[in-house]
Coordinates of C-alpha atoms and ligand atoms in Angstrom, one line a residue:
M1 CA 84.4 113.9 72.5
W2 CA 87.6 115.8 72.0
W3 CA 88.3 119.0 73.9
S4 CA 90.6 121.6 72.4
Y5 CA 92.8 123.8 74.6
Q6 CA 90.4 126.7 73.8
D7 CA 87.4 124.7 74.9
V8 CA 89.1 123.9 78.3
E9 CA 90.0 127.5 78.8
E10 CA 86.6 128.7 77.9
Q11 CA 85.1 126.2 80.3
K12 CA 87.4 127.4 83.1
K13 CA 86.4 131.0 82.5
R14 CA 82.7 130.1 82.5
L15 CA 83.1 128.3 85.9
Q16 CA 85.0 131.2 87.4
R17 CA 82.2 133.5 86.3
E18 CA 79.6 131.2 87.8
I19 CA 81.6 131.0 91.1
A20 CA 81.9 134.8 91.2
K21 CA 78.2 135.1 90.7
R22 CA 77.3 132.6 93.5
K23 CA 79.8 134.3 95.8
K24 CA 78.1 137.6 95.2
R25 CA 74.8 135.8 96.1
G26 CA 76.3 135.0 99.5
D27 CA 77.6 131.4 98.9
K28 CA 80.9 130.7 100.7
F29 CA 82.6 128.7 97.9
E30 CA 85.4 127.4 100.1
V31 CA 87.5 124.8 98.3
L32 CA 88.2 121.6 100.3
P33 CA 92.0 121.4 100.2
A34 CA 93.2 117.9 99.3
P35 CA 96.7 116.5 98.7
A36 CA 97.6 116.6 95.0
G37 CA 99.5 114.1 92.9
Q38 CA 100.5 110.8 94.4
K39 CA 100.3 111.8 98.1
K40 CA 97.9 109.9 100.3
L41 CA 94.5 111.6 100.5
S42 CA 94.2 110.7 104.2
T43 CA 96.8 110.0 106.7
T44 CA 95.0 109.5 110.1
F45 CA 93.2 106.5 111.5
W46 CA 89.7 107.8 110.9
G47 CA 90.4 109.3 107.4
L48 CA 92.1 106.2 106.2
A49 CA 89.4 103.9 107.7
W50 CA 86.7 106.0 105.9
C51 CA 88.5 105.7 102.5
R52 CA 89.1 102.0 103.0
N53 CA 85.5 101.4 103.7
L54 CA 84.5 103.2 100.5
E55 CA 87.0 101.2 98.5
S56 CA 85.8 97.9 99.9
Y57 CA 82.5 98.1 98.0
Q58 CA 82.4 96.8 94.5
D59 CA 79.4 99.0 93.7
Y60 CA 81.6 102.1 93.9
E61 CA 84.8 100.7 92.4
S62 CA 84.5 102.1 88.9
R63 CA 83.7 105.7 89.9
L64 CA 86.1 106.2 92.7
P65 CA 89.3 107.0 90.8
R66 CA 87.6 109.9 88.9
G67 CA 86.2 111.2 92.1
R68 CA 89.6 111.1 93.8
S69 CA 91.2 113.1 91.0
Y70 CA 88.4 115.7 91.1
L71 CA 89.0 116.1 94.8
R72 CA 92.8 116.4 94.3
Q73 CA 92.3 119.1 91.7
G74 CA 90.4 121.2 94.2
K75 CA 87.0 120.8 92.6
V76 CA 85.0 120.2 95.7
Y77 CA 83.5 123.3 97.4
D78 CA 81.6 123.9 100.6
L79 CA 81.5 120.4 102.0
E80 CA 79.0 120.2 104.8
I81 CA 78.9 117.2 107.1
E82 CA 75.7 117.2 109.2
P83 CA 73.8 114.4 111.0
G84 CA 72.8 112.0 108.2
K85 CA 73.7 114.3 105.4
L86 CA 76.6 115.5 103.2
S87 CA 76.4 118.3 100.7
A88 CA 78.9 120.1 98.5
V89 CA 79.2 121.8 95.1
V90 CA 81.5 120.1 92.6
A91 CA 83.0 121.7 89.6
G92 CA 82.8 119.5 86.5
S93 CA 82.0 120.9 83.1
E94 CA 79.5 123.0 85.2
L95 CA 78.9 123.5 88.9
Y96 CA 76.9 120.6 90.2
D97 CA 75.1 120.5 93.5
T98 CA 75.6 117.2 95.2
S99 CA 73.7 115.9 98.3
I100 CA 74.2 112.5 99.9
V101 CA 71.9 111.1 102.6
I102 CA 73.6 108.7 104.9
Q103 CA 71.2 106.9 107.2
P104 CA 72.0 107.3 110.9
L105 CA 73.7 104.4 112.6
P106 CA 70.9 102.0 113.8
K107 CA 70.4 102.4 117.5
K108 CA 70.9 98.7 118.2
Q109 CA 74.2 98.8 116.4
W110 CA 75.4 101.8 118.3
K111 CA 74.4 100.2 121.6
Q112 CA 76.5 97.2 120.7
I113 CA 79.5 99.4 119.8
V114 CA 79.1 101.2 123.1
T115 CA 79.0 97.9 125.0
S116 CA 82.0 96.5 123.2
S117 CA 84.0 99.7 123.9
A118 CA 83.3 99.7 127.6
G119 CA 86.5 100.4 129.5
Q120 CA 88.6 100.5 126.4
V121 CA 88.6 104.1 125.4
G122 CA 91.1 105.9 127.6
S123 CA 90.2 109.5 126.6
M124 CA 88.6 111.5 124.0
L125 CA 92.0 112.3 122.6
D126 CA 92.8 108.6 122.2
L127 CA 89.4 108.0 120.5
L128 CA 89.8 110.9 118.0
T129 CA 93.4 110.2 117.2
G130 CA 92.7 106.5 116.9
K131 CA 95.0 105.4 119.8
L132 CA 92.9 102.3 120.4
G133 CA 93.5 98.7 121.0
D134 CA 93.4 96.3 118.0
G135 CA 90.2 94.6 119.3
L136 CA 88.3 97.9 119.6
M137 CA 89.6 99.1 116.2
K138 CA 88.1 96.0 114.7
V139 CA 84.8 96.6 116.3
L140 CA 84.7 100.3 115.1
T141 CA 85.7 99.5 111.6
D142 CA 83.8 96.2 111.1
P143 CA 82.0 96.3 107.7
D144 CA 78.7 95.0 109.3
G145 CA 78.6 96.3 112.8
G146 CA 81.1 99.2 112.8
L147 CA 80.7 103.0 112.4
F148 CA 81.0 103.3 108.6
P149 CA 78.0 103.4 106.3
K150 CA 77.3 100.5 103.9
P151 CA 76.2 101.2 100.3
K152 CA 72.5 100.4 101.2
E153 CA 72.7 103.2 103.8
I154 CA 74.0 105.8 101.3
H155 CA 71.6 107.6 98.9
F156 CA 72.9 110.2 96.6
N157 CA 71.7 113.0 94.3
C158 CA 73.6 115.1 91.9
S159 CA 72.4 117.8 89.5
C160 CA 74.7 116.5 86.7
P161 CA 73.3 114.7 83.7
D162 CA 75.3 111.5 84.5
H163 CA 72.8 108.8 85.3
A164 CA 75.3 106.2 86.4
D165 CA 74.8 104.6 89.7
M166 CA 77.4 106.9 91.3
C167 CA 78.7 109.9 89.4
K168 CA 82.3 111.2 89.9
H169 CA 81.0 114.3 91.7
V170 CA 79.3 112.1 94.4
S171 CA 82.5 110.0 94.6
A172 CA 84.6 113.2 95.0
V173 CA 82.4 114.3 97.9
L174 CA 82.6 110.9 99.6
Y175 CA 86.4 111.0 99.4
G176 CA 86.3 114.5 100.6
V177 CA 84.8 113.2 103.9
G178 CA 88.0 111.1 104.3
V179 CA 90.1 114.2 103.9
Q180 CA 88.0 116.1 106.3
L181 CA 88.1 113.4 109.0
D182 CA 91.9 113.8 109.1
T183 CA 91.4 117.1 110.9
K184 CA 87.9 116.8 112.2
P185 CA 87.4 113.1 113.1
E186 CA 84.5 114.0 115.4
L187 CA 82.4 114.7 112.2
L188 CA 82.1 110.9 111.6
F189 CA 80.0 110.6 114.8
T190 CA 78.0 113.7 113.8
L191 CA 77.3 112.2 110.4
R192 CA 76.2 108.9 111.9
G193 CA 74.0 110.7 114.4
V194 CA 75.7 109.4 117.5
D195 CA 77.5 111.0 120.5
Q196 CA 81.1 109.9 120.7
A197 CA 81.1 110.9 124.4
E198 CA 79.0 107.8 125.1
L199 CA 82.0 105.7 124.3
L200 CA 84.1 107.7 126.7
S201 CA 81.6 108.1 129.5
N202 CA 80.9 104.4 129.4
A203 CA 84.6 103.7 129.7
S204 CA 85.0 106.4 132.4
S205 CA 82.1 105.3 134.4
A206 CA 83.3 101.7 134.4
A207 CA 86.7 103.0 135.5
I208 CA 85.1 105.2 138.2
T209 CA 83.2 102.2 139.6
E210 CA 86.4 100.2 139.7
L211 CA 88.3 103.0 141.4
S212 CA 85.7 103.7 144.0
T213 CA 85.5 100.0 144.9
S214 CA 89.3 99.9 145.3
S215 CA 89.8 103.2 147.1
G216 CA 86.4 103.7 148.6
D217 CA 86.6 107.4 148.2
L218 CA 86.9 109.6 145.1
A219 CA 86.5 112.9 146.8
G220 CA 89.1 115.4 145.9
A221 CA 90.4 113.3 143.0
D222 CA 91.1 115.2 139.8
L223 CA 89.0 113.3 137.4
S224 CA 90.0 115.2 134.4
A225 CA 93.7 114.3 135.1
I226 CA 92.8 110.7 135.8
F227 CA 90.8 110.2 132.6
G228 CA 92.5 112.7 130.4
I229 CA 89.2 114.2 129.3
D230 CA 90.5 117.8 129.1
L231 CA 91.0 117.9 125.3
S232 CA 90.5 121.6 124.7
A233 CA 94.2 122.5 124.1
E234 CA 95.2 119.6 121.9
M235 CA 92.3 118.4 119.7
M236 CA 89.4 120.8 119.4
P237 CA 89.9 123.7 117.0
E238 CA 87.7 126.2 118.9
P239 CA 86.4 129.5 117.5
P240 CA 88.5 132.5 118.4
V241 CA 86.3 133.4 121.3
A242 CA 87.2 130.2 123.1
K243 CA 90.9 131.0 123.0
K244 CA 91.1 132.3 126.6
T245 CA 89.6 129.1 127.9
V246 CA 92.1 127.1 126.0
K247 CA 95.0 129.1 127.4
R248 CA 93.6 128.8 130.9
A249 CA 93.1 125.1 130.5
T250 CA 96.8 124.7 129.4
K251 CA 98.0 126.7 132.3
K252 CA 95.9 124.6 134.6
K253 CA 97.4 121.5 133.1
V254 CA 100.9 122.8 133.6
A255 CA 100.1 123.6 137.2
A256 CA 98.5 120.2 137.7
K257 CA 101.6 118.5 136.2
K258 CA 103.9 120.5 138.5
A259 CA 101.7 119.5 141.5
A260 CA 101.8 115.9 140.4
K261 CA 105.6 116.0 140.3
K262 CA 105.8 117.4 143.8
K263 CA 103.6 114.8 145.5
P264 CA 103.0 111.2 144.6
K265 CA 99.6 110.2 143.4
E266 CA 97.2 109.3 146.2
I267 CA 95.4 106.6 144.5
Ligands
ZN1 ZN1 77.2 114.2 89.3

């Protein structure tokens, strides 16, 4: 089918009218910003690993490029990442509602990941920024036992008339997750229904045991300084209300650093 310039313009106008109508109805209609042109869609450890996982499955191969270009053109709106579920509206020739169910990570698999990570995750910041050892990265990104969903765990639905296995709208949304993980990597854990703190607490509690056996006494030790679990200033984009806490945390950190300079660590 050939599209004339007028057809394309007419379609754009129709979409804009529909978007305006839905906004009036109360829908947010926030576009998911994605790098255009040849720039990489994702640049961080988690975003890249998500996209690599998608691209490793032949089942998806043929539909992925179209989805990528849809995303780059700013056609994905209102992406929601919830436990076991993704949803978004994608603008094609019309607005299509897309929902993708992603099975939660099997408990047994998560337990194995937690066990394999014991003592290897230095801090939440390290985990979320992907500053991890090669061995642990392998565990987390393993196609069978890692954190990313396999095709059999992904079920999708789109309101478009395309009956292919995976339409370009679903593919655009799946890629959108990769882009979102660049700024909100914790959403991967949300999506898979697991608590990333378990990786950390496991590591921390192992370290605590080690520490208490060697020093015999932990009283008075600044655990947040030792384990670097105070993330508030660097990583977590908090709502405006939390700003004061972030400021205070930063001041506290500066004070702690000064204090640490003055006297040598007691451990
Ligand atoms: Zn579709």
